[in-house]
PDB file of C-alpha atoms in Angstrom:
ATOM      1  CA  UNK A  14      67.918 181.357 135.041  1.00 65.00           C
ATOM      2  CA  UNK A  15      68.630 177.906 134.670  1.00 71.00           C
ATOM      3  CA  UNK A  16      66.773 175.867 136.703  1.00 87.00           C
ATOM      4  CA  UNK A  17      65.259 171.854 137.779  1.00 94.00           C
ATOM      5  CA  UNK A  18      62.177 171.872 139.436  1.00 95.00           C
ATOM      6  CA  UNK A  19      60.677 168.299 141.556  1.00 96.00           C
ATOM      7  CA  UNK A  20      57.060 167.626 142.463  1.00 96.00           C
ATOM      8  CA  UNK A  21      56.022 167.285 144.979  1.00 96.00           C
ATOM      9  CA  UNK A  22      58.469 168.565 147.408  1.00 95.00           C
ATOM     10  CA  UNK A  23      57.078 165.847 150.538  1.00 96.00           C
ATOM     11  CA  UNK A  24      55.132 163.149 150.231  1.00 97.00           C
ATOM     12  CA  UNK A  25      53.882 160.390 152.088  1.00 97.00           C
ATOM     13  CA  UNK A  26      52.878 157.001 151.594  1.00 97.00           C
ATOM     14  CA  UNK A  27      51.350 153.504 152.360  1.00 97.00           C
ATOM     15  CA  UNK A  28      53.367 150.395 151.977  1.00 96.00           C
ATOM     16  CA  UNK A  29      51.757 149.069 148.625  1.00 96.00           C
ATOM     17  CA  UNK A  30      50.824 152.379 147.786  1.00 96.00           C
ATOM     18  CA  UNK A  31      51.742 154.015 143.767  1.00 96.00           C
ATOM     19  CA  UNK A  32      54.568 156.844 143.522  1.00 97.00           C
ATOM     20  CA  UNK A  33      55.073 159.264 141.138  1.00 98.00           C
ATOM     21  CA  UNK A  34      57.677 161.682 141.657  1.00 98.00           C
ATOM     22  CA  UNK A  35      58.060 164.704 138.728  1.00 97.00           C
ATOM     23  CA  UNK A  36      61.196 166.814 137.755  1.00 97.00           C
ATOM     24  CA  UNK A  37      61.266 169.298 135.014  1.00 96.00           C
ATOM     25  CA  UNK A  38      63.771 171.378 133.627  1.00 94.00           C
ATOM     26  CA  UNK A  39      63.868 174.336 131.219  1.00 90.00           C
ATOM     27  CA  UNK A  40      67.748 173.992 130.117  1.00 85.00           C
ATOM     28  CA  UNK A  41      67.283 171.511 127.108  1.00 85.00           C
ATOM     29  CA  UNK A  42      69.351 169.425 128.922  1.00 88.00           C
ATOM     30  CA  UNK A  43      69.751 166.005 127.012  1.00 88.00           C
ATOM     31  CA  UNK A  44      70.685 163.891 130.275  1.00 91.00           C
ATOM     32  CA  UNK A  45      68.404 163.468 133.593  1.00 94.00           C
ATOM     33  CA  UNK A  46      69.066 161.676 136.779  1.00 95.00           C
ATOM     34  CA  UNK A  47      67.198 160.336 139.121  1.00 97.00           C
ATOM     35  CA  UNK A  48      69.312 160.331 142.868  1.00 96.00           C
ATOM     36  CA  UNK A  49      68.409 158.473 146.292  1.00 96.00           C
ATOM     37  CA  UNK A  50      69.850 160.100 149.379  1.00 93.00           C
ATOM     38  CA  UNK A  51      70.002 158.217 152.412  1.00 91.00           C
ATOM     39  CA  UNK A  52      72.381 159.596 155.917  1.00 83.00           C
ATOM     40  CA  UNK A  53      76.169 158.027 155.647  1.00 78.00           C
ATOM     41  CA  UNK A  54      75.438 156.742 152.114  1.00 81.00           C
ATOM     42  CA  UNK A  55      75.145 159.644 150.069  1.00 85.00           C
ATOM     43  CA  UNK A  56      74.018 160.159 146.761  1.00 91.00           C
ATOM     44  CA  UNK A  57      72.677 156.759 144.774  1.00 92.00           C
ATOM     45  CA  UNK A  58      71.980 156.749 140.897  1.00 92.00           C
ATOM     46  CA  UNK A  59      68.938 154.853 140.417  1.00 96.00           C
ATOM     47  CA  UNK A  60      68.605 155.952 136.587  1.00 96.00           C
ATOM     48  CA  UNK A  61      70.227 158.051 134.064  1.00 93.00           C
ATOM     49  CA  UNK A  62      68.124 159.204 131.066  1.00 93.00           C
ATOM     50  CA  UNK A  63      70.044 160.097 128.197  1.00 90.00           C
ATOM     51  CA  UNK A  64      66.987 161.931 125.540  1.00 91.00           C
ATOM     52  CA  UNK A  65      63.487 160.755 125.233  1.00 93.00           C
ATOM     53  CA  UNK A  66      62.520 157.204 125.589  1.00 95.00           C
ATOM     54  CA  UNK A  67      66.084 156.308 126.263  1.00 93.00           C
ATOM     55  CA  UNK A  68      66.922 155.241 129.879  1.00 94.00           C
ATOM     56  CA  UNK A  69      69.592 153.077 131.505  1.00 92.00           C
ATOM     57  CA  UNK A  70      70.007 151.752 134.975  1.00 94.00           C
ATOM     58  CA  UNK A  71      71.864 152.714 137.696  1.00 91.00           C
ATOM     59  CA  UNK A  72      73.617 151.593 140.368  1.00 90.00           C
ATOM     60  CA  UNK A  73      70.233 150.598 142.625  1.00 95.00           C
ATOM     61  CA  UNK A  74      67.084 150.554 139.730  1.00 96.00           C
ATOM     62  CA  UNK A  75      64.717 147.675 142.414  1.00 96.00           C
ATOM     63  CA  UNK A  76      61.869 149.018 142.858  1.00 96.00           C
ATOM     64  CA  UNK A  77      61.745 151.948 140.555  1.00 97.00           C
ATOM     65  CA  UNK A  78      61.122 152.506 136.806  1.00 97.00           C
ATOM     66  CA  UNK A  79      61.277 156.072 134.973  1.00 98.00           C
ATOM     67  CA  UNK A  80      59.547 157.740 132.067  1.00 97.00           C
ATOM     68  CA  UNK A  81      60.923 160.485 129.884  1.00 97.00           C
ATOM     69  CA  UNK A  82      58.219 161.527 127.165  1.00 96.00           C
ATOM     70  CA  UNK A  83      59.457 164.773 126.661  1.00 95.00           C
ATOM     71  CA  UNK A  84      62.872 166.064 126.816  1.00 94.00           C
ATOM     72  CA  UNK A  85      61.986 168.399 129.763  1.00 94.00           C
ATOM     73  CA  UNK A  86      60.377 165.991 131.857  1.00 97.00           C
ATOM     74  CA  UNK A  87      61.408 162.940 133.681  1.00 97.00           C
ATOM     75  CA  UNK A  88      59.348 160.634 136.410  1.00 98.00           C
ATOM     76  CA  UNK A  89      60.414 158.259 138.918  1.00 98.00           C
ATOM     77  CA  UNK A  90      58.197 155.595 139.038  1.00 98.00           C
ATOM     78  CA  UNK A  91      57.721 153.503 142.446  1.00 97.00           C
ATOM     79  CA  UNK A  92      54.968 150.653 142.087  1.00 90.00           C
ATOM     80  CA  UNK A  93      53.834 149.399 145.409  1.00 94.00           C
ATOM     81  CA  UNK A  94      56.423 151.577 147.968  1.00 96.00           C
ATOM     82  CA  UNK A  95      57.947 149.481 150.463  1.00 97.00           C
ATOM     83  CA  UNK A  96      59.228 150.912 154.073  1.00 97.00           C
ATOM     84  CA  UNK A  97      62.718 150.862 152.877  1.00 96.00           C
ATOM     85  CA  UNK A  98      62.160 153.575 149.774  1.00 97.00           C
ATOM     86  CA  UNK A  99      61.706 156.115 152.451  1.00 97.00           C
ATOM     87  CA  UNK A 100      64.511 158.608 151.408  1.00 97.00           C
ATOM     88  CA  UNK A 101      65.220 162.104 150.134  1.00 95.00           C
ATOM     89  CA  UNK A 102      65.193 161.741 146.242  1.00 97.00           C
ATOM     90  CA  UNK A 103      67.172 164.205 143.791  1.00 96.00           C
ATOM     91  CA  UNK A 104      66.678 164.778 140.065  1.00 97.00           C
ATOM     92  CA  UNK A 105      69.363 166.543 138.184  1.00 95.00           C
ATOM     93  CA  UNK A 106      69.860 167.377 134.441  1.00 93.00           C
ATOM     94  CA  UNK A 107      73.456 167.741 133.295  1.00 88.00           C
ATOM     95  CA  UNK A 108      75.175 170.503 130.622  1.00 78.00           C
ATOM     96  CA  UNK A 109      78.131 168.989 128.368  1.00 72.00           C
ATOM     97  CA  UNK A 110      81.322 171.113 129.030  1.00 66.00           C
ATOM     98  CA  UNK A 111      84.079 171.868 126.069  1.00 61.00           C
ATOM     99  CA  UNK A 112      86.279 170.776 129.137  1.00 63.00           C
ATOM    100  CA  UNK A 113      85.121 166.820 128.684  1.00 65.00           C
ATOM    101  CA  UNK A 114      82.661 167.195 131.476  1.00 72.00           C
ATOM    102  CA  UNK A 115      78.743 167.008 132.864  1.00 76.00           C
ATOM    103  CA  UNK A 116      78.199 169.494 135.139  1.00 81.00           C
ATOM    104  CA  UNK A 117      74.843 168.432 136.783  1.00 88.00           C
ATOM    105  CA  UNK A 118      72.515 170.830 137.797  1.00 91.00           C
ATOM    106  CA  UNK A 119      70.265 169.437 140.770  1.00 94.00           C
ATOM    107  CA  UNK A 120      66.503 170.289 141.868  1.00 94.00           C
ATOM    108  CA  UNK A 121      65.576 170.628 145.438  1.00 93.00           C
ATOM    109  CA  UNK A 122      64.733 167.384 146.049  1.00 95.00           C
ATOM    110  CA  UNK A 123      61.558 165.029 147.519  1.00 96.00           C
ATOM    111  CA  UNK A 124      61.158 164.221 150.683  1.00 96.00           C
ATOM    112  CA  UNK A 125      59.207 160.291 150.664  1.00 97.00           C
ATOM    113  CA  UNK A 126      57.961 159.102 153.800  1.00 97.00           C
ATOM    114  CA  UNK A 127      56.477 155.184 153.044  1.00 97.00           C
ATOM    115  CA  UNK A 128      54.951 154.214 155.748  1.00 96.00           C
TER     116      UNK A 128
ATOM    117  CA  UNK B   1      85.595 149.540 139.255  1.00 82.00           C
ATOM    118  CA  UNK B   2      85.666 153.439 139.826  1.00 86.00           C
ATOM    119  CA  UNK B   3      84.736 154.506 143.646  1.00 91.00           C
ATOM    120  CA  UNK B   4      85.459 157.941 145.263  1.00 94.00           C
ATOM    121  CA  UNK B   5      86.632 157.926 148.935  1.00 96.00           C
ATOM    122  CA  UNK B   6      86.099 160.469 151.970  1.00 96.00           C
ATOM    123  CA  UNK B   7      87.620 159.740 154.607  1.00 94.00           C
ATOM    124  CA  UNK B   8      85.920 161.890 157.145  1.00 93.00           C
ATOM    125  CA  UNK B   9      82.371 161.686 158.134  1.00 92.00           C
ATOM    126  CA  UNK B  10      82.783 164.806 159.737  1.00 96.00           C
ATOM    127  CA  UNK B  11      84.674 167.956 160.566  1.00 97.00           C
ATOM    128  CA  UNK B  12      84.136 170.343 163.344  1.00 97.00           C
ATOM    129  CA  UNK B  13      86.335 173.495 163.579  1.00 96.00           C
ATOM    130  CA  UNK B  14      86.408 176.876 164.774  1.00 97.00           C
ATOM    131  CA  UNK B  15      85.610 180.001 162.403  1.00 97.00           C
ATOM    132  CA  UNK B  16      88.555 181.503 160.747  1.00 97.00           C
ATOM    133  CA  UNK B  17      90.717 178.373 160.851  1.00 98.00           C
ATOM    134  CA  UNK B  18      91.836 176.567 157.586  1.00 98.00           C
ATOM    135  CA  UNK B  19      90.387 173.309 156.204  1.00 98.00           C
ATOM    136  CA  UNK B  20      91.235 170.337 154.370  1.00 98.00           C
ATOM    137  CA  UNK B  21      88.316 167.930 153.141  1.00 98.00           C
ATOM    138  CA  UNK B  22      89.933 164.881 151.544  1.00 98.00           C
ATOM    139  CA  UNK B  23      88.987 162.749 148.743  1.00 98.00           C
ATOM    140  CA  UNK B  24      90.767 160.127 146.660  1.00 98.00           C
ATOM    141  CA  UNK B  25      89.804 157.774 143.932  1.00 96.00           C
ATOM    142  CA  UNK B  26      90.052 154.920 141.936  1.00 94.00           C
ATOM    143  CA  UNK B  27      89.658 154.686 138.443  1.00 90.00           C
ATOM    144  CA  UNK B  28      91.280 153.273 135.332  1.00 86.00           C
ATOM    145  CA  UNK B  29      90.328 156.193 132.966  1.00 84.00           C
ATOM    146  CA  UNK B  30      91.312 159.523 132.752  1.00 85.00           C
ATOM    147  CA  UNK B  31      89.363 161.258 135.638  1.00 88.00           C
ATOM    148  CA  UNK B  32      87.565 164.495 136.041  1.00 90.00           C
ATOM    149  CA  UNK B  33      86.584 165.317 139.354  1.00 93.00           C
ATOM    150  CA  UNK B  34      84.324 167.405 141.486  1.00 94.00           C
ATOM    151  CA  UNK B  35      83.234 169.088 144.114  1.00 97.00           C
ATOM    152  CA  UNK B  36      79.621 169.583 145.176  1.00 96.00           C
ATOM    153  CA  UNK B  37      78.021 171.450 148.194  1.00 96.00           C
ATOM    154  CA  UNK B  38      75.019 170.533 149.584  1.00 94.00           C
ATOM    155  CA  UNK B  39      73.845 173.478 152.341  1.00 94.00           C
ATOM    156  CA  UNK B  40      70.905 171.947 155.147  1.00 91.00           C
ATOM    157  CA  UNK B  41      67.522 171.486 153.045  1.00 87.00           C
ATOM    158  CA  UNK B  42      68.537 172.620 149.396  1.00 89.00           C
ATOM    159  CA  UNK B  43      69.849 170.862 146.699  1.00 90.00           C
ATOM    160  CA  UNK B  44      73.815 169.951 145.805  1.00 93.00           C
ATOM    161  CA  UNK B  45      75.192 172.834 144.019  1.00 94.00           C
ATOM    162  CA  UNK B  46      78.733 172.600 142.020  1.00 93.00           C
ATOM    163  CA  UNK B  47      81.592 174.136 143.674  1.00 96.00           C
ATOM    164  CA  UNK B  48      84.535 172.943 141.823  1.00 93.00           C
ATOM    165  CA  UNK B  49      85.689 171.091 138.982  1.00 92.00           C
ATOM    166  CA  UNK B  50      88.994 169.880 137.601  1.00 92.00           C
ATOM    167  CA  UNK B  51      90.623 167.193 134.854  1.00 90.00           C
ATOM    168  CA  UNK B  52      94.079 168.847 134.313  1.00 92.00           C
ATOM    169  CA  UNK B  53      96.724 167.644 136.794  1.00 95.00           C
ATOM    170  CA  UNK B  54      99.060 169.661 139.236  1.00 96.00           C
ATOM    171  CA  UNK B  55      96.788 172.948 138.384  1.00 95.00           C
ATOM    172  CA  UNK B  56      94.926 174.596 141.221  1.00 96.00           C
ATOM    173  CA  UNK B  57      90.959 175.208 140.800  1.00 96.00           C
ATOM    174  CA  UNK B  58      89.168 178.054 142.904  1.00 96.00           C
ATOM    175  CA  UNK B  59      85.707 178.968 143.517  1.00 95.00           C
ATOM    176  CA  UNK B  60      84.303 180.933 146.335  1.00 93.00           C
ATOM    177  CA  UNK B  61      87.551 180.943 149.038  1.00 96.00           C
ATOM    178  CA  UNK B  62      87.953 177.320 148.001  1.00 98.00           C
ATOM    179  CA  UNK B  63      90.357 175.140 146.296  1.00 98.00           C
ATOM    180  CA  UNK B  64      91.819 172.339 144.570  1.00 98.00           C
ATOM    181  CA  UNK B  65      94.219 170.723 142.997  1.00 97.00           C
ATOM    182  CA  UNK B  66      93.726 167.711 141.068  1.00 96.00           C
ATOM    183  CA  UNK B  67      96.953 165.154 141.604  1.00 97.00           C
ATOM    184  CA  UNK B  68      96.590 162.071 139.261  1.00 95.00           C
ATOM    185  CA  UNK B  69      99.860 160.721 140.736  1.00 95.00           C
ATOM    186  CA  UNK B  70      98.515 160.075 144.219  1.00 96.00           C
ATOM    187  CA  UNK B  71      94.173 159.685 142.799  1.00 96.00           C
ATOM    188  CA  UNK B  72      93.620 162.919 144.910  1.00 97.00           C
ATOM    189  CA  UNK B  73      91.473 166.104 145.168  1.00 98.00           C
ATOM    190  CA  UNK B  74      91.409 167.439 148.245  1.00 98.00           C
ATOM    191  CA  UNK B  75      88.924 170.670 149.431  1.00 98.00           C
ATOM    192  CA  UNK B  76      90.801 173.334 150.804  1.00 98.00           C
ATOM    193  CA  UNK B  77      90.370 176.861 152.269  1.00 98.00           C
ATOM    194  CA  UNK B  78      92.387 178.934 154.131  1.00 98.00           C
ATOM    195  CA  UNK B  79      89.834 180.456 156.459  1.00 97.00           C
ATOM    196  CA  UNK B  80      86.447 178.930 157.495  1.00 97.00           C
ATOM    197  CA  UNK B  81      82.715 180.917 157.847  1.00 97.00           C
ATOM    198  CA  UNK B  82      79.681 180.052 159.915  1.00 97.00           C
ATOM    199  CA  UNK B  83      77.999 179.685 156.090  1.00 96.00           C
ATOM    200  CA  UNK B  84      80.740 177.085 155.251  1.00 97.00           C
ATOM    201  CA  UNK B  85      78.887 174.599 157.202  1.00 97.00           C
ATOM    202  CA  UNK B  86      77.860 172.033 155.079  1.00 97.00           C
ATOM    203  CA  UNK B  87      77.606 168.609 153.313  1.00 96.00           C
ATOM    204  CA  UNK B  88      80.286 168.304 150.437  1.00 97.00           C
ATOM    205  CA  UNK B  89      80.416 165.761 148.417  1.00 96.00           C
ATOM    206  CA  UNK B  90      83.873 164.514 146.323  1.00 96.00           C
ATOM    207  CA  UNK B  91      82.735 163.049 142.472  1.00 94.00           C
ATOM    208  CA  UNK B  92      84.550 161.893 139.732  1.00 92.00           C
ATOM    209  CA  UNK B  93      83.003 161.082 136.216  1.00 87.00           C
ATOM    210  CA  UNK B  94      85.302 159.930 133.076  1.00 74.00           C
ATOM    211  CA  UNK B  95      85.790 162.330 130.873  1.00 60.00           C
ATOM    212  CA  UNK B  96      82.750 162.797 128.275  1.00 58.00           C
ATOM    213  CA  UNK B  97      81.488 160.128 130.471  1.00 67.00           C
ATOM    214  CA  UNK B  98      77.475 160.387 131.216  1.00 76.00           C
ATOM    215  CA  UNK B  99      77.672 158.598 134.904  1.00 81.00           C
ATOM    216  CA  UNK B 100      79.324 160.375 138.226  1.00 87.00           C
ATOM    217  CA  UNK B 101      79.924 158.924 141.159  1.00 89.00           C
ATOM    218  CA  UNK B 102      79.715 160.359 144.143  1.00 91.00           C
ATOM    219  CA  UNK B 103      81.471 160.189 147.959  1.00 93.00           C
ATOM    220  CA  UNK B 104      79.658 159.362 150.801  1.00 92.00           C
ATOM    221  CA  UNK B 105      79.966 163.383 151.967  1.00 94.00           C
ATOM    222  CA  UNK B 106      81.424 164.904 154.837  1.00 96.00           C
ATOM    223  CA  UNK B 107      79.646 167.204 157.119  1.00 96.00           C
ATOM    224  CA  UNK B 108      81.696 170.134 157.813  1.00 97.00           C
ATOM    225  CA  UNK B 109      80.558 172.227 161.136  1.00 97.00           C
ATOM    226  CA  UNK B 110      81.874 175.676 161.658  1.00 97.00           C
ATOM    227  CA  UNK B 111      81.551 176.759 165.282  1.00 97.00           C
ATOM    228  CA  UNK B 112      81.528 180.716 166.226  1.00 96.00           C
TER     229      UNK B 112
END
């Protein structure tokens, strides 16, 4: 059963405080997300990993960096949370369809409370 | 550049009525689109998917049909359930493209 797993699943913070958020997958899945999701603005790309050691920013990267060491494993990074990185954050891994597509397959997400 | 628009925050109706979720889009390539549901506390699951124009997709009761003439893919079905209620989100991607972008979601609300 295919499948993307996020740890923790809540967290809280202080301001200033290190973040490490974890997602895993066990699909062999060459490209990993990392997703903000705030109410009314729905989902935000922050990063977009596309194999090992090869990342690429997104649409709102502040604030965060990410690490992929291993193909089934990529971390969201946040050094020194601020207030404003309170949010629900989503990692997916996507599949490459015949059809031209990349179906992403999302874990159940991380609930960060900075306060 | 590319952007993905839903017009409706959100949409209350009555069980066993018909809905229509709308989403259009911009984009200069050639589009594939998508449409994810997100039920309260879990994660945004696939529901539909479509790059061939004037052909209706179905999963699950709903529908769509993907018309590159008007940049539109609405969410249809033909008779709501309680377990309907949810956030879905309109997405398009370019073809073999890595990158999707998403809508900002509507809530749909299904009373009894």
């Amino acid at each position: 059963d295919m499948k993307v797993t996020q740890m923790p699943r809540y967290l809280i913070k202080r301001m200033g405080e290190n973040v490490l958020l974890e997602c895993g997958q066990d699909m062999s899945h060459e490209t990993m997300y990392w997703y903000r999701q705030d109410p009314g603005l729905g989902l935000q790309l922050i990063y977009i990993s596309y194999d090992v050691d090869s990342n690429s920013e997104g649409d709102i990267p502040k604030g965060y960096r990410v690490s992929r060491k291993k193909r089934e494993h990529f971390s969201l990074i946040l050094d020194s949370a601020k207030t404003n990185q309170t949010s629900v954050y989503f990692c997916a891994s996507s599949l490459y369809n015949t059809g031209g597509s990349y179906e992403q397959y999302f874990g159940p997400g991380t609930r960060l409370t900075v306060l | 550049g590319d952007s993905v628009t839903q017009t409706e925050g959100l949409v209350t109706l009555t069980k066993g009525l018909p809905v229509m979720l709308n989403c259009t889009y911009q984009t200069t390539y050639s589009p594939f689109l998508f449409w994810y549901v997100q039920h309260l506390n879990e994660a945004p699951k696939l529901l539909l998917k479509s790059s061939t124009d004037n052909k209706r997709t179905e999963h699950q009761g709903f529908y769509a049909t993907l018309h590159k003439s008007s940049s539109s893919f609405h969410l249809q079905k033909s008779s709501v359930q309680l377990s309907d209620s949810a956030l879905y989100f309109c997405a398009l991607s370019d073809t073999n493209a890595y990158k999707v972008i998403f809508g900002k979601g509507t809530h749909l609300h299904v009373l009894p």
